[in-house]
Every structure is written in structure tokens, then in C-alpha cells.
Coordinates of C-alpha atoms in Angstrom, one line a residue:
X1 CA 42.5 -67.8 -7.6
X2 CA 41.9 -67.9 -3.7
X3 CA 40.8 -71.4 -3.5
X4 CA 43.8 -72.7 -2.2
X5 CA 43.7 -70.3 0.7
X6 CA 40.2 -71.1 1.3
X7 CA 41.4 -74.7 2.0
X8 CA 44.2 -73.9 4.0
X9 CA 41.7 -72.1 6.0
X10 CA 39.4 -74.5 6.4
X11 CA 36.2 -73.2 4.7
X12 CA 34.6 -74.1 1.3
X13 CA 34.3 -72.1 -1.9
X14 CA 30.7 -71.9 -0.9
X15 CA 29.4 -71.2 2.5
X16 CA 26.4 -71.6 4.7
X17 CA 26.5 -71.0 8.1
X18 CA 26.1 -73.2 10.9
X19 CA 26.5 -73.3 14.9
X20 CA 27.6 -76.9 16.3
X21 CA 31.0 -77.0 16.6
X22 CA 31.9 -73.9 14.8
X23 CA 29.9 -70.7 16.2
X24 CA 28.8 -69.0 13.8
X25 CA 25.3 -68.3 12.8
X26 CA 23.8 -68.1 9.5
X27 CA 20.4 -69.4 8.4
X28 CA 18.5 -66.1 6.0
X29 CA 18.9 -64.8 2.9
X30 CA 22.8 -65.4 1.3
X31 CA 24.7 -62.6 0.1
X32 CA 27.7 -62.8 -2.3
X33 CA 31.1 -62.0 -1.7
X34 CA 32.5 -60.6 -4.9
X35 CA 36.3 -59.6 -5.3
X36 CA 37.3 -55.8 -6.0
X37 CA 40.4 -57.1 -7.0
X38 CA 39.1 -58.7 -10.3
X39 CA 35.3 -58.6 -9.6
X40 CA 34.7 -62.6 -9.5
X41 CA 32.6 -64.4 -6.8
X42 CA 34.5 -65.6 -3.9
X43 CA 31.9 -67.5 -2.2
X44 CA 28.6 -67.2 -0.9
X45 CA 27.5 -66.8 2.9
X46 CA 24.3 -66.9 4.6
X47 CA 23.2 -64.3 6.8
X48 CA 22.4 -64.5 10.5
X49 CA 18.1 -64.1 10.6
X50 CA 16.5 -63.8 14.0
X51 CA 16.4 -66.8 15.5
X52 CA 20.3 -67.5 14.2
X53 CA 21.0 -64.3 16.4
X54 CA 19.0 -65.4 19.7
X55 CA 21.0 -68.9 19.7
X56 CA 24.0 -67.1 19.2
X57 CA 23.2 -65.1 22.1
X58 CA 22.0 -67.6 24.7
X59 CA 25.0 -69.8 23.7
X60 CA 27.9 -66.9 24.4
X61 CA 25.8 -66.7 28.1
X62 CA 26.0 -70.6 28.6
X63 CA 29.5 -70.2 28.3
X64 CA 30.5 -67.2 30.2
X65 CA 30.9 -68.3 33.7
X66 CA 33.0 -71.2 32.7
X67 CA 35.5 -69.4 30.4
X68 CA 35.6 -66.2 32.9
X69 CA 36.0 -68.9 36.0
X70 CA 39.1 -69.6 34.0
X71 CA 42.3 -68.1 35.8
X72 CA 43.3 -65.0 33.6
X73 CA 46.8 -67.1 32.9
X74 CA 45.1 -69.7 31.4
X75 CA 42.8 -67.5 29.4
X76 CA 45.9 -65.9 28.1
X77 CA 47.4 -69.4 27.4
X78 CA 44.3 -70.2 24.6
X79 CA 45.0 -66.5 23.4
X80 CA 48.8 -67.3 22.8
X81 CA 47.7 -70.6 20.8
X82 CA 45.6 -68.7 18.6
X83 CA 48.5 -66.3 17.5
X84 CA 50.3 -69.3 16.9
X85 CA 47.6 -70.5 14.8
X86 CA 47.8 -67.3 12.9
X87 CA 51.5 -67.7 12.8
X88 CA 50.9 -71.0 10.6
X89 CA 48.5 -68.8 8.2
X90 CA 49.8 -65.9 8.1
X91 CA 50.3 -65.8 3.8
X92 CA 47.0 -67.6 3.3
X93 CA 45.1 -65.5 5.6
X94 CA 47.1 -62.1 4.4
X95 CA 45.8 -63.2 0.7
X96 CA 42.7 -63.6 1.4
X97 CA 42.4 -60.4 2.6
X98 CA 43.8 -58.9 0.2
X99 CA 41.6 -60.7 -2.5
X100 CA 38.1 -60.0 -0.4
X101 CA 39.3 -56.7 1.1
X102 CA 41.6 -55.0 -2.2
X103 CA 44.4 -53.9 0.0
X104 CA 47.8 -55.0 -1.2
X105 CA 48.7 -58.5 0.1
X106 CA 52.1 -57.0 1.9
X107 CA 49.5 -54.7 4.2
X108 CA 47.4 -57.9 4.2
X109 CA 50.3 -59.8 5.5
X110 CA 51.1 -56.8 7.7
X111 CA 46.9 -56.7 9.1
X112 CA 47.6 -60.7 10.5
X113 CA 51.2 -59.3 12.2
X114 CA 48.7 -57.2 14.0
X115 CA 46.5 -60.1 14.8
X116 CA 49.7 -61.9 16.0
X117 CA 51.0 -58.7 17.9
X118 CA 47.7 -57.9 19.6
X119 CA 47.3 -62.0 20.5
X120 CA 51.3 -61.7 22.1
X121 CA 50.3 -58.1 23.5
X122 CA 47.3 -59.7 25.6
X123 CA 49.2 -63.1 26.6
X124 CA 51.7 -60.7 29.1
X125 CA 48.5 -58.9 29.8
X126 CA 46.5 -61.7 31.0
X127 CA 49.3 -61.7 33.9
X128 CA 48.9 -57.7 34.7
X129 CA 45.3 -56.9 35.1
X130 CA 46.2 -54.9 37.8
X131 CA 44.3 -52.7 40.6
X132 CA 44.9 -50.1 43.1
X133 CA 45.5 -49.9 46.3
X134 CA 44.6 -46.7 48.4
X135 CA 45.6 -45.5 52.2
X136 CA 41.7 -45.4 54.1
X137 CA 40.9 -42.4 55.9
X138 CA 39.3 -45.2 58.4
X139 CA 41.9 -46.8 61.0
X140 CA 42.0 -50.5 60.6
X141 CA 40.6 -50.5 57.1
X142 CA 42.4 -51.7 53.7
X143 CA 40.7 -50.4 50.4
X144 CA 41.6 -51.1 46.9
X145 CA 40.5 -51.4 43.0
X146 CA 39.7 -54.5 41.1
X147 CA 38.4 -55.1 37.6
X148 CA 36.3 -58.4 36.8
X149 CA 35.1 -59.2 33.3
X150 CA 32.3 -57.5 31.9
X151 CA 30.3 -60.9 30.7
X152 CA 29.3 -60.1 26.9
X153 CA 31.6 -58.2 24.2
X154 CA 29.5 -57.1 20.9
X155 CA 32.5 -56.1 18.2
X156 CA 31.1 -54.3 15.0
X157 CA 33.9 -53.9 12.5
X158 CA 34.2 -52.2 8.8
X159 CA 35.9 -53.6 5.8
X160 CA 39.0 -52.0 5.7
X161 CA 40.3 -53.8 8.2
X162 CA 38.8 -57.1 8.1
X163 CA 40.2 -58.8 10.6
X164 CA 43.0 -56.9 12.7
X165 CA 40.8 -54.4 14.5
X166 CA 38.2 -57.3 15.4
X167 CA 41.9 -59.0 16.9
X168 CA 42.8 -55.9 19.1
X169 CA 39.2 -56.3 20.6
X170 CA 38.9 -60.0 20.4
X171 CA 42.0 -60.7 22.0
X172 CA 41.7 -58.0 25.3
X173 CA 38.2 -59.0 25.7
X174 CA 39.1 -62.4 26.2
X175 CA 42.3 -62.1 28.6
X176 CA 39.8 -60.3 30.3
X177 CA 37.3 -62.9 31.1
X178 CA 34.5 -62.0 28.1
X179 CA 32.8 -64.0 25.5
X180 CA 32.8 -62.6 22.0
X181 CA 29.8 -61.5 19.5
X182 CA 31.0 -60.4 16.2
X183 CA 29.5 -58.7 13.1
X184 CA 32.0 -58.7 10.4
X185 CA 31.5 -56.7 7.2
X186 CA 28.9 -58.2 5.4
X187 CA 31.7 -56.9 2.3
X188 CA 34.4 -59.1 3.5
X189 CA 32.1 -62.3 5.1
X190 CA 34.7 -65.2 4.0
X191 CA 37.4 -63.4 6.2
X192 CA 35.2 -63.3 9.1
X193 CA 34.5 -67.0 8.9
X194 CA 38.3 -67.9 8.5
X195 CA 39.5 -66.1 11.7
X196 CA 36.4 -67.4 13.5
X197 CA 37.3 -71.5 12.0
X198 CA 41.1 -70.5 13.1
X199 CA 39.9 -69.3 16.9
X200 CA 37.7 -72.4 17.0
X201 CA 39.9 -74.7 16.3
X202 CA 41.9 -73.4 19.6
X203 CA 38.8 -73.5 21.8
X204 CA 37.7 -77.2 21.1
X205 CA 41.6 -78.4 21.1
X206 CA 41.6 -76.8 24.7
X207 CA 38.0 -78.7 25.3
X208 CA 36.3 -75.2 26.0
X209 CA 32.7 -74.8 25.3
X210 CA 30.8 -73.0 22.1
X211 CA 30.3 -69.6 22.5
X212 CA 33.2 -68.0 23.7
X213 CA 33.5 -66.7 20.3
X214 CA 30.3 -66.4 17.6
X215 CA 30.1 -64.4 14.7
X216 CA 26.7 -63.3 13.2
X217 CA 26.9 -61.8 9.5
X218 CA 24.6 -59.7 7.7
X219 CA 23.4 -56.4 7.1
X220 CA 23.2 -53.0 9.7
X221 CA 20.0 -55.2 10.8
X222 CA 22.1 -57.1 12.8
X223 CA 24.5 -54.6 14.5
X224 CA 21.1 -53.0 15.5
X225 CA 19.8 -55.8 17.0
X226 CA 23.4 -56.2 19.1
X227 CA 23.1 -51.9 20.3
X228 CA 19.8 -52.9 21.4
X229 CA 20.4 -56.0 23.5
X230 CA 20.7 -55.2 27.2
X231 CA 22.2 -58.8 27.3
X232 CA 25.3 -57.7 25.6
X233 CA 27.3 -55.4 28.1
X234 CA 29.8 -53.5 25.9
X235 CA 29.7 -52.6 21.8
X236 CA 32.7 -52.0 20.4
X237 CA 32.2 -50.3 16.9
X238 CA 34.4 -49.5 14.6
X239 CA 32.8 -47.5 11.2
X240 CA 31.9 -44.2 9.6
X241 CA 31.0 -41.7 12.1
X242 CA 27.0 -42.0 10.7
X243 CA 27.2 -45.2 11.8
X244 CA 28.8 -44.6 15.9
X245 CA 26.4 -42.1 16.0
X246 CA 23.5 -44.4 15.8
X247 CA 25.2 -47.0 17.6
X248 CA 25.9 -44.7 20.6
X249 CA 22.5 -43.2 20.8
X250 CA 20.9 -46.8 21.0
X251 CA 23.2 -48.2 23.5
X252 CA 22.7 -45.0 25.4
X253 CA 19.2 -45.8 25.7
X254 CA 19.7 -48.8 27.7
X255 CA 22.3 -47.3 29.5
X256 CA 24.8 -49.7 27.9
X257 CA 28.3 -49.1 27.5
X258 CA 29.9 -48.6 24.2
X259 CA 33.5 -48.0 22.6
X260 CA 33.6 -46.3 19.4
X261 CA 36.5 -45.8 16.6
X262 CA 35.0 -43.7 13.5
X263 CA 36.0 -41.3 11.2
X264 CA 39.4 -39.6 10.6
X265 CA 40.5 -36.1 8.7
X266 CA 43.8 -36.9 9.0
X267 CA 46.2 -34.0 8.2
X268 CA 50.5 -33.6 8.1
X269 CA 51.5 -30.7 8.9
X270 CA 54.6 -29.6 6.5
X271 CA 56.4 -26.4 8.4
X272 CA 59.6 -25.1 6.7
X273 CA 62.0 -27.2 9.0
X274 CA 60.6 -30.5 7.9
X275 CA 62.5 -33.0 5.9
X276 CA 61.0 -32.3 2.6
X277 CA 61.8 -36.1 1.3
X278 CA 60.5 -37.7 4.4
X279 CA 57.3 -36.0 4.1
X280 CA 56.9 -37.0 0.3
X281 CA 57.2 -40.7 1.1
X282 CA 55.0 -40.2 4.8
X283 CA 52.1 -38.3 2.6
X284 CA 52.5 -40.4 -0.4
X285 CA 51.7 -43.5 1.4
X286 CA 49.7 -42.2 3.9
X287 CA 46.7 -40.9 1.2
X288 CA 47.6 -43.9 -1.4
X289 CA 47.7 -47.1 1.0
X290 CA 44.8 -49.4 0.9
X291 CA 43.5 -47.0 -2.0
X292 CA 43.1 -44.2 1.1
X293 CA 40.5 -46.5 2.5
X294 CA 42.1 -46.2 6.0
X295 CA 40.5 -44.2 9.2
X296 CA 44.1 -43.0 9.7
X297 CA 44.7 -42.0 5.9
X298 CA 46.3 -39.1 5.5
X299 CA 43.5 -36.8 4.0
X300 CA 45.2 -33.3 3.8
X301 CA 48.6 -31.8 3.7
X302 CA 48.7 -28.4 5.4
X303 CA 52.2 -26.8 4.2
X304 CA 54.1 -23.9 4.8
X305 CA 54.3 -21.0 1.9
X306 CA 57.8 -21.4 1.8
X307 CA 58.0 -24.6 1.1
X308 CA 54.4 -24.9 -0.8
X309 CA 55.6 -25.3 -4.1
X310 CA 58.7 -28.2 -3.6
X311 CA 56.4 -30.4 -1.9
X312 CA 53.1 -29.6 -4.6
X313 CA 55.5 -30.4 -7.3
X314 CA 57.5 -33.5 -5.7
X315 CA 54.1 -35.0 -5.1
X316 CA 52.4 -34.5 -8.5
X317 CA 55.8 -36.3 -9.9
X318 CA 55.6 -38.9 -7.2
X319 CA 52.2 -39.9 -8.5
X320 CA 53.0 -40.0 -11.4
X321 CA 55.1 -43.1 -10.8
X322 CA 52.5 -44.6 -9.0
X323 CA 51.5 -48.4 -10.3
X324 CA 48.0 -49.0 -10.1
X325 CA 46.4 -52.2 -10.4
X326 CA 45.8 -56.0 -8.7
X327 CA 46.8 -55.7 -5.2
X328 CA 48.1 -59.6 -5.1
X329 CA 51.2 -58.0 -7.3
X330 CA 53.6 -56.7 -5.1
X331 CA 55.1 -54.1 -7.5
X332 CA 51.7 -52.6 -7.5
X333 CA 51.1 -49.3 -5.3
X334 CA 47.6 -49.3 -5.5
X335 CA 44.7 -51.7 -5.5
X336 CA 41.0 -51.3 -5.8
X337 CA 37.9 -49.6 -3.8
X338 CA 36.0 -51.9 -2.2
X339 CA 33.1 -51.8 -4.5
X340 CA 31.2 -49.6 -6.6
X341 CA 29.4 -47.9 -4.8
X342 CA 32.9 -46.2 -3.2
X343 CA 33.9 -45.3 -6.5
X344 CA 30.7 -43.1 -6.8
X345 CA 31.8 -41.6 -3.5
X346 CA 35.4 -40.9 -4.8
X347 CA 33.7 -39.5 -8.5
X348 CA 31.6 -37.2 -6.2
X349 CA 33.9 -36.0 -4.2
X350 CA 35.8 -35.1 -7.3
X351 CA 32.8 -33.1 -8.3
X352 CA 32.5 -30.9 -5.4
X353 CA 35.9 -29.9 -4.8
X354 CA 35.6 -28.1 -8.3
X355 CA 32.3 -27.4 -7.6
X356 CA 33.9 -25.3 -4.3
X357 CA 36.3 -23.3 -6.5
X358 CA 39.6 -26.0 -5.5
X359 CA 42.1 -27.4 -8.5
X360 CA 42.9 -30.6 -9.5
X361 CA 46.7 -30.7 -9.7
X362 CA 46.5 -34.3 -10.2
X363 CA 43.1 -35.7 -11.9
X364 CA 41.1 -38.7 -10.7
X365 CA 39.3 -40.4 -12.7
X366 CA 38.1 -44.2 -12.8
X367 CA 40.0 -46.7 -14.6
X368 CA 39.1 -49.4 -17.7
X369 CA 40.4 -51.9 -19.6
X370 CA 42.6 -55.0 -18.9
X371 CA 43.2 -55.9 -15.6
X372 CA 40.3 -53.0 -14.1
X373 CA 37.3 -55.3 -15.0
X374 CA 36.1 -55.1 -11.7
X375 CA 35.7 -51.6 -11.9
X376 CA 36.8 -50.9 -8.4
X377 CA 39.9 -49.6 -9.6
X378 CA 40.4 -45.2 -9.4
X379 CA 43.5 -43.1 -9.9
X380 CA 44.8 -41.2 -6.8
X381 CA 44.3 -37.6 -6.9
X382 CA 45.5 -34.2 -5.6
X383 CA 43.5 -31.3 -5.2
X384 CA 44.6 -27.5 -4.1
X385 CA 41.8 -26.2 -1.6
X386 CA 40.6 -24.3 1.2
X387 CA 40.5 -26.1 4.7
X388 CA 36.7 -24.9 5.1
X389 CA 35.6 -26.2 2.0
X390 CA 32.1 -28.2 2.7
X391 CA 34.2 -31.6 0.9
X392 CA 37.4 -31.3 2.7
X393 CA 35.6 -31.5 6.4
X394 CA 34.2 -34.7 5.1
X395 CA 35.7 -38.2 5.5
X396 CA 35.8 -39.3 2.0
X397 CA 37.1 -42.9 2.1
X398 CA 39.3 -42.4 -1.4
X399 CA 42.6 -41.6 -2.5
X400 CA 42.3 -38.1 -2.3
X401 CA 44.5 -35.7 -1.0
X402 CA 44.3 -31.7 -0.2
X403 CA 47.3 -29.4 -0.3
X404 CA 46.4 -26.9 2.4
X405 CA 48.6 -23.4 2.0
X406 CA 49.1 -21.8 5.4
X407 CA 51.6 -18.5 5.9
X408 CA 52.5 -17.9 9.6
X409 CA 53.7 -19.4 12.2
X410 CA 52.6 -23.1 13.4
X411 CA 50.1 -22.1 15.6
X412 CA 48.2 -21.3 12.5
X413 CA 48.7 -24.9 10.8
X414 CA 47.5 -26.4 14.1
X415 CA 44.2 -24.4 13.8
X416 CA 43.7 -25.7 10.9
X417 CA 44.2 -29.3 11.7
X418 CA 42.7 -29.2 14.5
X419 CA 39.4 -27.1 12.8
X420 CA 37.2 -30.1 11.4
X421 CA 34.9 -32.4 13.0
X422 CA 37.3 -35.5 13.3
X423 CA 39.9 -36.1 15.6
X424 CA 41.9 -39.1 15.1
X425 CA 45.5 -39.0 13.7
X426 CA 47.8 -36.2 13.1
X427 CA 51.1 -35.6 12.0
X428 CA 53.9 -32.7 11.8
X429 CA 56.6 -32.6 9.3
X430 CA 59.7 -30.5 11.2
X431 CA 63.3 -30.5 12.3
X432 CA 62.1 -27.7 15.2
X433 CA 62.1 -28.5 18.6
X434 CA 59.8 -25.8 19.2
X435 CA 56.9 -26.8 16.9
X436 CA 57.5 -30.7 17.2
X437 CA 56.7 -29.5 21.5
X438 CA 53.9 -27.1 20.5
X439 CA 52.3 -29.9 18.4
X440 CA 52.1 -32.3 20.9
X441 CA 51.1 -29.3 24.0
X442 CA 48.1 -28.7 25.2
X443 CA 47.4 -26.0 22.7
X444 CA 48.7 -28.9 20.0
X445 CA 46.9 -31.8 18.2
X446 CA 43.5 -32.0 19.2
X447 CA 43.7 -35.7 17.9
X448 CA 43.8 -38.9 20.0
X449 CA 47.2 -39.5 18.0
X450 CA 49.9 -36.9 17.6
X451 CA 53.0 -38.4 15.3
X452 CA 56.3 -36.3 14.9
X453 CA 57.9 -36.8 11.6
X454 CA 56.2 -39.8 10.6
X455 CA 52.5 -40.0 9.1
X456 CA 49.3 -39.9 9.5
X457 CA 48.6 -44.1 8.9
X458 CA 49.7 -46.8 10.9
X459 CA 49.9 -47.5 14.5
X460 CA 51.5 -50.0 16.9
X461 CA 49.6 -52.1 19.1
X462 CA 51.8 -50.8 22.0
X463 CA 49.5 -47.5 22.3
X464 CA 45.8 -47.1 22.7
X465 CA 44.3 -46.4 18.8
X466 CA 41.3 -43.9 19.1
X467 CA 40.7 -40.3 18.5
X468 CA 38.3 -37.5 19.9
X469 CA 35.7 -35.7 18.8
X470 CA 33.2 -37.4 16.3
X471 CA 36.0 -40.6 16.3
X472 CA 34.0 -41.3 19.2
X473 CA 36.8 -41.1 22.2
X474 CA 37.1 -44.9 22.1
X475 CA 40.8 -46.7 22.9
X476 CA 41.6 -49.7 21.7
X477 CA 44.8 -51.9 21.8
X478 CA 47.7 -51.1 23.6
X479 CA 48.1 -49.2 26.8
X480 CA 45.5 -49.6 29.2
X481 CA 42.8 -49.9 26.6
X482 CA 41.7 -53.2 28.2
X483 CA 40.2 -51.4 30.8
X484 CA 37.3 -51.1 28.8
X485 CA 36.0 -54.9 28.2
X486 CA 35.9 -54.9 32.2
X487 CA 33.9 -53.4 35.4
X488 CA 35.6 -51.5 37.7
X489 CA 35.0 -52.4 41.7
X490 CA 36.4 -50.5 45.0
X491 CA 36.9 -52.8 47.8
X492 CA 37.0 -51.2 51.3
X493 CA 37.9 -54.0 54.0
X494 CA 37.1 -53.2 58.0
X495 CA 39.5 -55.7 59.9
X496 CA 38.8 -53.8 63.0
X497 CA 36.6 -54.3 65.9
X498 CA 34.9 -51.5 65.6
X499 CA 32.5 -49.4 63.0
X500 CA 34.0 -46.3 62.3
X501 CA 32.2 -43.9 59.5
X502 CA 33.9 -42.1 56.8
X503 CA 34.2 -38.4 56.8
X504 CA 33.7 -38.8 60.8
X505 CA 30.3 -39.2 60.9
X506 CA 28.9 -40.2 64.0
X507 CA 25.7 -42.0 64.5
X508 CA 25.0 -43.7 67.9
X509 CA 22.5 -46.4 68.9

């Protein structure tokens, strides 16, 4: 089914990794990547052992003085090729996402637009990596702010987004004078290995060396060997919040630096001034998009009394109409989970919230027959429930959403939101100038993005992408979130004839 793609792309239906001339590193045990989407073998790919991962490392530091020697322009030049590369594949790589990944090929033709949009984002930045300048207290004296490249970027990305996120990091680091280290998914390899053959392609048409960009593929194994090397200067992880949580605390220990993007409990708030038919279409693809396998799905609805039962019963019919089924049809809603080991997830889930005293307005269960042989495939469900319910402050990475009652003003919807561990994207459904300006104060959205009458799930690359709390307080994309793939250096210049000391010390001789 994906063959043709796989072609296009320049990799085989089976793979095996290899380093000359393509960067990647693969040489212990090979894992399988199997399709949600109908549950047949894609390929295999062979997983990066020890030795794979040293070579991948010494050849990313053999390569870092000449590509960050490279005038930021130019750097930004190879980064405009690739999106232009991308441009050329956009439908092949947006199907194979969709095939390895689940999600419907329209987001996987949107995921590459990112890819593109990120690539174009960092060509105008690789012109504007601007400093400071400051007044000295010193007469004579000039200081200023530079950054410089940090030297080794380690990007550790999830499933859902196969390739786009490892893009927004891939692309910044790079305008900025890094070399590149990445650990796909080991549950969506093949797409890994496609963007890394597309990036390649670039580097050796512009004559650059291997090792501006490696990938290494495997299991956790691997990212732990990456927290742990002092030779890699910044992890970028993206993943459940389990996962930061170990990454952080190893990186810690070395005093590395690390930028995390984890979990989200997303919520729209619904007040009595919102645009009830706006929110139905915000919420309805905010929880059902990529199968509400997205860190910025929307996971509960907190709504007004007042208008409590419109929107409970315009969603229950709205899901009702919801087409579930291959993701590579385009008049399907709704593909599969990524595997079966989610669907236990989303069948446990289901479990507790009844377990906790909550309803199921609209019942999940998992799906059989023709066309759901992969069984990957689950039916979206709504559930009536309490905010402090032990399932509803989890991230559960399934199409399931809460309908959250509140009954005063919006100050008490905000608590709410704002009362779970997580602290990624928010939303609030109103026509009120008042509580659209509460929402976002200071006394608002505790979330590192606050959206006004739009949802919960999907961002521009224009503005930094992260959230507090346990998302980890990383920022990513747009903005100044390239800041972080580089070191930060005062520079305080004496073009006087004399030594004078700050804060008028005197010291004689």
C-alpha cells in the first residue's frame, strides 16, 4: 500500500541501518514497524546498539566546527533547501505518516506544512540572531549580548508527531550553528529514516560533511544513553510526563541542559456568552483529531450550568455522525491508536471513570470486523465527571472527553482548569470581553497557551509551543524559542586607557 511512497522517499520496504553517506546508525536487534491503520508490516529497521551510538556521536563532533564556522546565512540557505525538498514530498511523506503514525493523511499533509513552515520560519531567522547592547556604568567601555551555538543538539520525539516536532527543533538548532542527534519513535522508525534520507540529500548536494544530522533508533535504552552523555549539550524531549521526568533528572546530574514538552490536560472553557456552534466544532475536533492522541487534545470541557445541557446534547449528536475508520480516506473522522497497547489504556480509562462514580454519555468501546483488523481502531467517548476524579487529572492519550459542570462566575471555571498537574493548552469559549481578559490575566490560564474562542489543538509556528507545570516549561518553535539551542555570552569592551572597576571599586598598586 505505502510502497510507492517508500520509493519516492528513497528507502526500501526493508531496512537496515547504515552510516556512510546517510547518518544513521543501526547495527542490533531489528524491530518491526507494523501499521495501525490496517495492522500489516511496513518494514523492518535495525536498532542503534552501542557501538552504532558512539560512532554516531564522534561523527556529529567531527563535524561541528565546520558546519557552525559556516556564516548563519548560509546555514539558513541548506535549511531553505530542505523545506524545498519537503515541498517536492509533501503527499508521499504526509502518507506515510499517516500509514506508520494512524493520523488522517490531511493532518499528515498538514504535520509536513509544519516541517515546511518551521524550515521558512528559521531561513529569516538565520539573519536575526540578535544580541543586546547595554550602556556600561564604566566610562569608555561598550558591553553587549551574543549567543554562539551550543555544539551538540539530542532531540527525543514521540509518535504522535513523527516528524513535525523533530522539524521545529531540527531546523532552529541548525540556523543556529548545532549538529543534530535524533531518537525517533521506535513506533514510527520508517518516518524517521525518510526525513533523515530527505535532509541528507541536502547536506551532500551542498558538499557538507556526515554528521550534521544522525539519527539513532531503538528503545528508551537509547534516549538514556543521550541524557547521560556530557558530550551532548542540550536534550530536547518531547513525551509523556514519566518520561521528561526521568530525562530531566539525568541531565540534571551532569549539569546538562534540557528542554522538555510533555503532557497536556487540555480543557475549553464553555461560559454562557460563548458561541455554542463554535465550541461544538472546536471541542469536537479538538478530543477526536489524531484519535485524541495529541499533547494539545482537548481532554475536558468545563461548561457553564446554563448552557450545560445544549452543548452535552449537541456533542452526543455530533458523535454520533462521526466516521470512524482508515485514516488514508479522507471522509473518515477518525483513524486508529497507535497500537495495542493504547487501546488497553483507552479500555482502562473507561473503567475507572465508572469506577469513580462519572457517566458515560457516549460509550467507548473497541471496534471489530472489516476494515478494524488491526485492532487499533476505538470509538470516541464522552463521559460526565468531576474535575478531581483520580482519571480525569491523568493524561490519557485516547479519545476521551469530560463534560465538566461549573455554576458561578468564570473565576470558578479557571480554577478548575487551571487545578491539575499539566499546564499546556487552554481555551475559553465567550463573546465577553471581561472573561476572554480574565482568561488570559495574571489570575487566568495557568497554561503556557491561552486560546480565545478557538481550541485546545493546534498551534502556529509563529509562537513558542510549551506549557508549565509538569509539561516541563520548555518552548519550542516560534518566538524566541531558538534561544535555547545556543549559549548566551556578555561582552564588556575597555577602549580606554585606563582600568576603571565596576561598582567603583578602588584597588591601587
Amino acid at each position: 500500500m505505502i510502497n510507492e511512497e517508500l520509493k519516492s522517499l528513497g528507502i526500501e520496504n526493508h531496512h537496515k541501518g547504515t552510516s556512510t553517506g546517510t547518518a544513521w546508525f543501526g547495527s542490533g536487534d531489528r524491530i518491526e514497524s507494523r501499521s495501525p491503520v490496517d495492522g500489516k508490516s511496513i518494514g523492518h529497521v535495525s536498532c542503534t546498539a552501542m557501538p552504532d551510538y558512539e560512532r554516531a556521536i564522534t561523527t556529529a563532533l567531527s563535524a561541528k566546527s565546520a558546519w557552525s564556522n559556516l556564516p548563519a546565512p548560509n546555514r539558513g540557505e541548506v535549511v531553505r533547501q530542505f523545506g524545498e525538498k519537503l515541498r517536492l514530498h509533501k503527499n508521499e511523506l504526509g502518507r506515510l505518516v499517516s500509514y506508520e503514525m494512524g493520523k488522517s493523511y490531511q493532518e499528515g499533509l498538514g504535520e509536513v506544512q509544519e516541517m515546511i513552515d518551521i524550515c521558512d520560519f528559521a531561513v529569516g531567522l538565520s539573519r536575526q540572531l540578535y544580541g543586546f547592547t547595554m550602556h556600561s556604568e564604566r566610562p569608555a567601555h561598550r558591553m553587549y549580548e551574543q549567543y554562539h551555538p551550543l555544539g551538540v543538539v539530542g532531540i527525543i520525539s514521540a509518535f504522535n508527531f513523527p516528524v513535525a516536532v523533530w522539524a521545529w527543533n531540527a531546523a532552529l538548532a541548525l540556523v543556529c550553528g548545532n549538529v543534530i542527534i535524533w531518537k525517533g519513535s521506535e513506533k514510527t522508525p520508517l518516518c524517521s529514516i525518510a526525513c533523515q534520507k530527505l535532509l541528507t540529500e541536502v547536506l551532500t548536494a551542498n558538499h557538507l560533511p556526515e554528521g550534521i544530522s544522525s539519527i539513532c533508533t531503538g528503545s528508551a535504552d537509547v534516549g538514556r544513553w543521550m541524557a547521560e552523555d556530557a558530550r551532548i549539550d542540550l536534550i530536547s524531549a518531547t513525551g509523556s510526563t514519566r518520561m521528561g521526568k526521568q530525562v530531566a533528572a539525568t541531565v540534571a546530574t551532569r549539569l546538562g541542559k534540557s528542554l522538555l514538552e510533555l503532557g497536556g490536560n487540555n480543557a475549553i472553557i464553555v461560559t454562557p456568552h460563548a458561541d455554542l456552534k463554535m465550541t461544538i466544532m472546536a471541542a469536537v475536533f479538538g478530543a477526536v483529531g489524531t484519535a485524541g492522541q495529541r499533547c494539545t487534545s482537548t481532554r475536558r470541557l468545563i461548561i457553564h450550568e446554563d448552557v450545560y445541557e445544549h452543548v452535552r446534547d449537541a456533542l452526543t449528536s455530533a458523535y454520533q455522525q462521526l466516521k470512524i475508520g482508515t485514516p488514508l480516506d479522507t471522509e473518515n473522522h477518525v483513524g486508529p491508536l497507535i497500537d495495542t497497547d493504547a487501546v488497553k489504556h483507552y479500555l482502562s480509562a473507561l473503567s475507572e471513570i465508572k469506577k469513580e462514580g462519572g457517566t458515560l454519555l457516549v460509550e467507548g468501546q473497541v471496534l471489530q470486523g472489516e476494515g478494524y483488523e488491526s485492532n487499533c481502531y476505538v470509538k470516541p467517548a464522552i463521559a460526565e465527571v468531576e474535575n478531581h476524579y483520580a482519571i480525569v487529572q491523568k493524561e490519557t492519550f485516547a479519545p476521551i472527553l469530560y463534560l465538566i459542570k461549573y455554576r458561578g462566575e468564570v473565576s470558578e471555571a479557571i480554577a478548575l482548569q487551571n487545578a491539575v498537574a499539566q499546564g499546556l493548552s487552554s481555551s475559553i469559549m465567550t463573546n465577553n470581553l471581561q472573561e476572554a481578559e480574565h482568561f488570559l490575566s495574571h489570575r487566568g490560564s495557568d497554561c503556557g497557551i491561552a486560546n480565545v474562542n478557538i481550541g485546545t489543538s493546534g498551534a502556529e509556528i509563529g509562537g513558542a509551543f510549551g506549557g508549565e507545570k509538569e509539561t516541563g516549561g520548555g518552548r519550542e518553535s516560534g518566538s524566541d524559542a531558538w534561544k535555547a539551542y545556543m549559549r548566551r555570552q556578555t561582552n564588556t569592551i575597555n577602549y580606554s586607557n585606563t582600568l576603571p572597576l565596576a561598582q567603583g571599586i578602588k584597588f591601587n598598586f
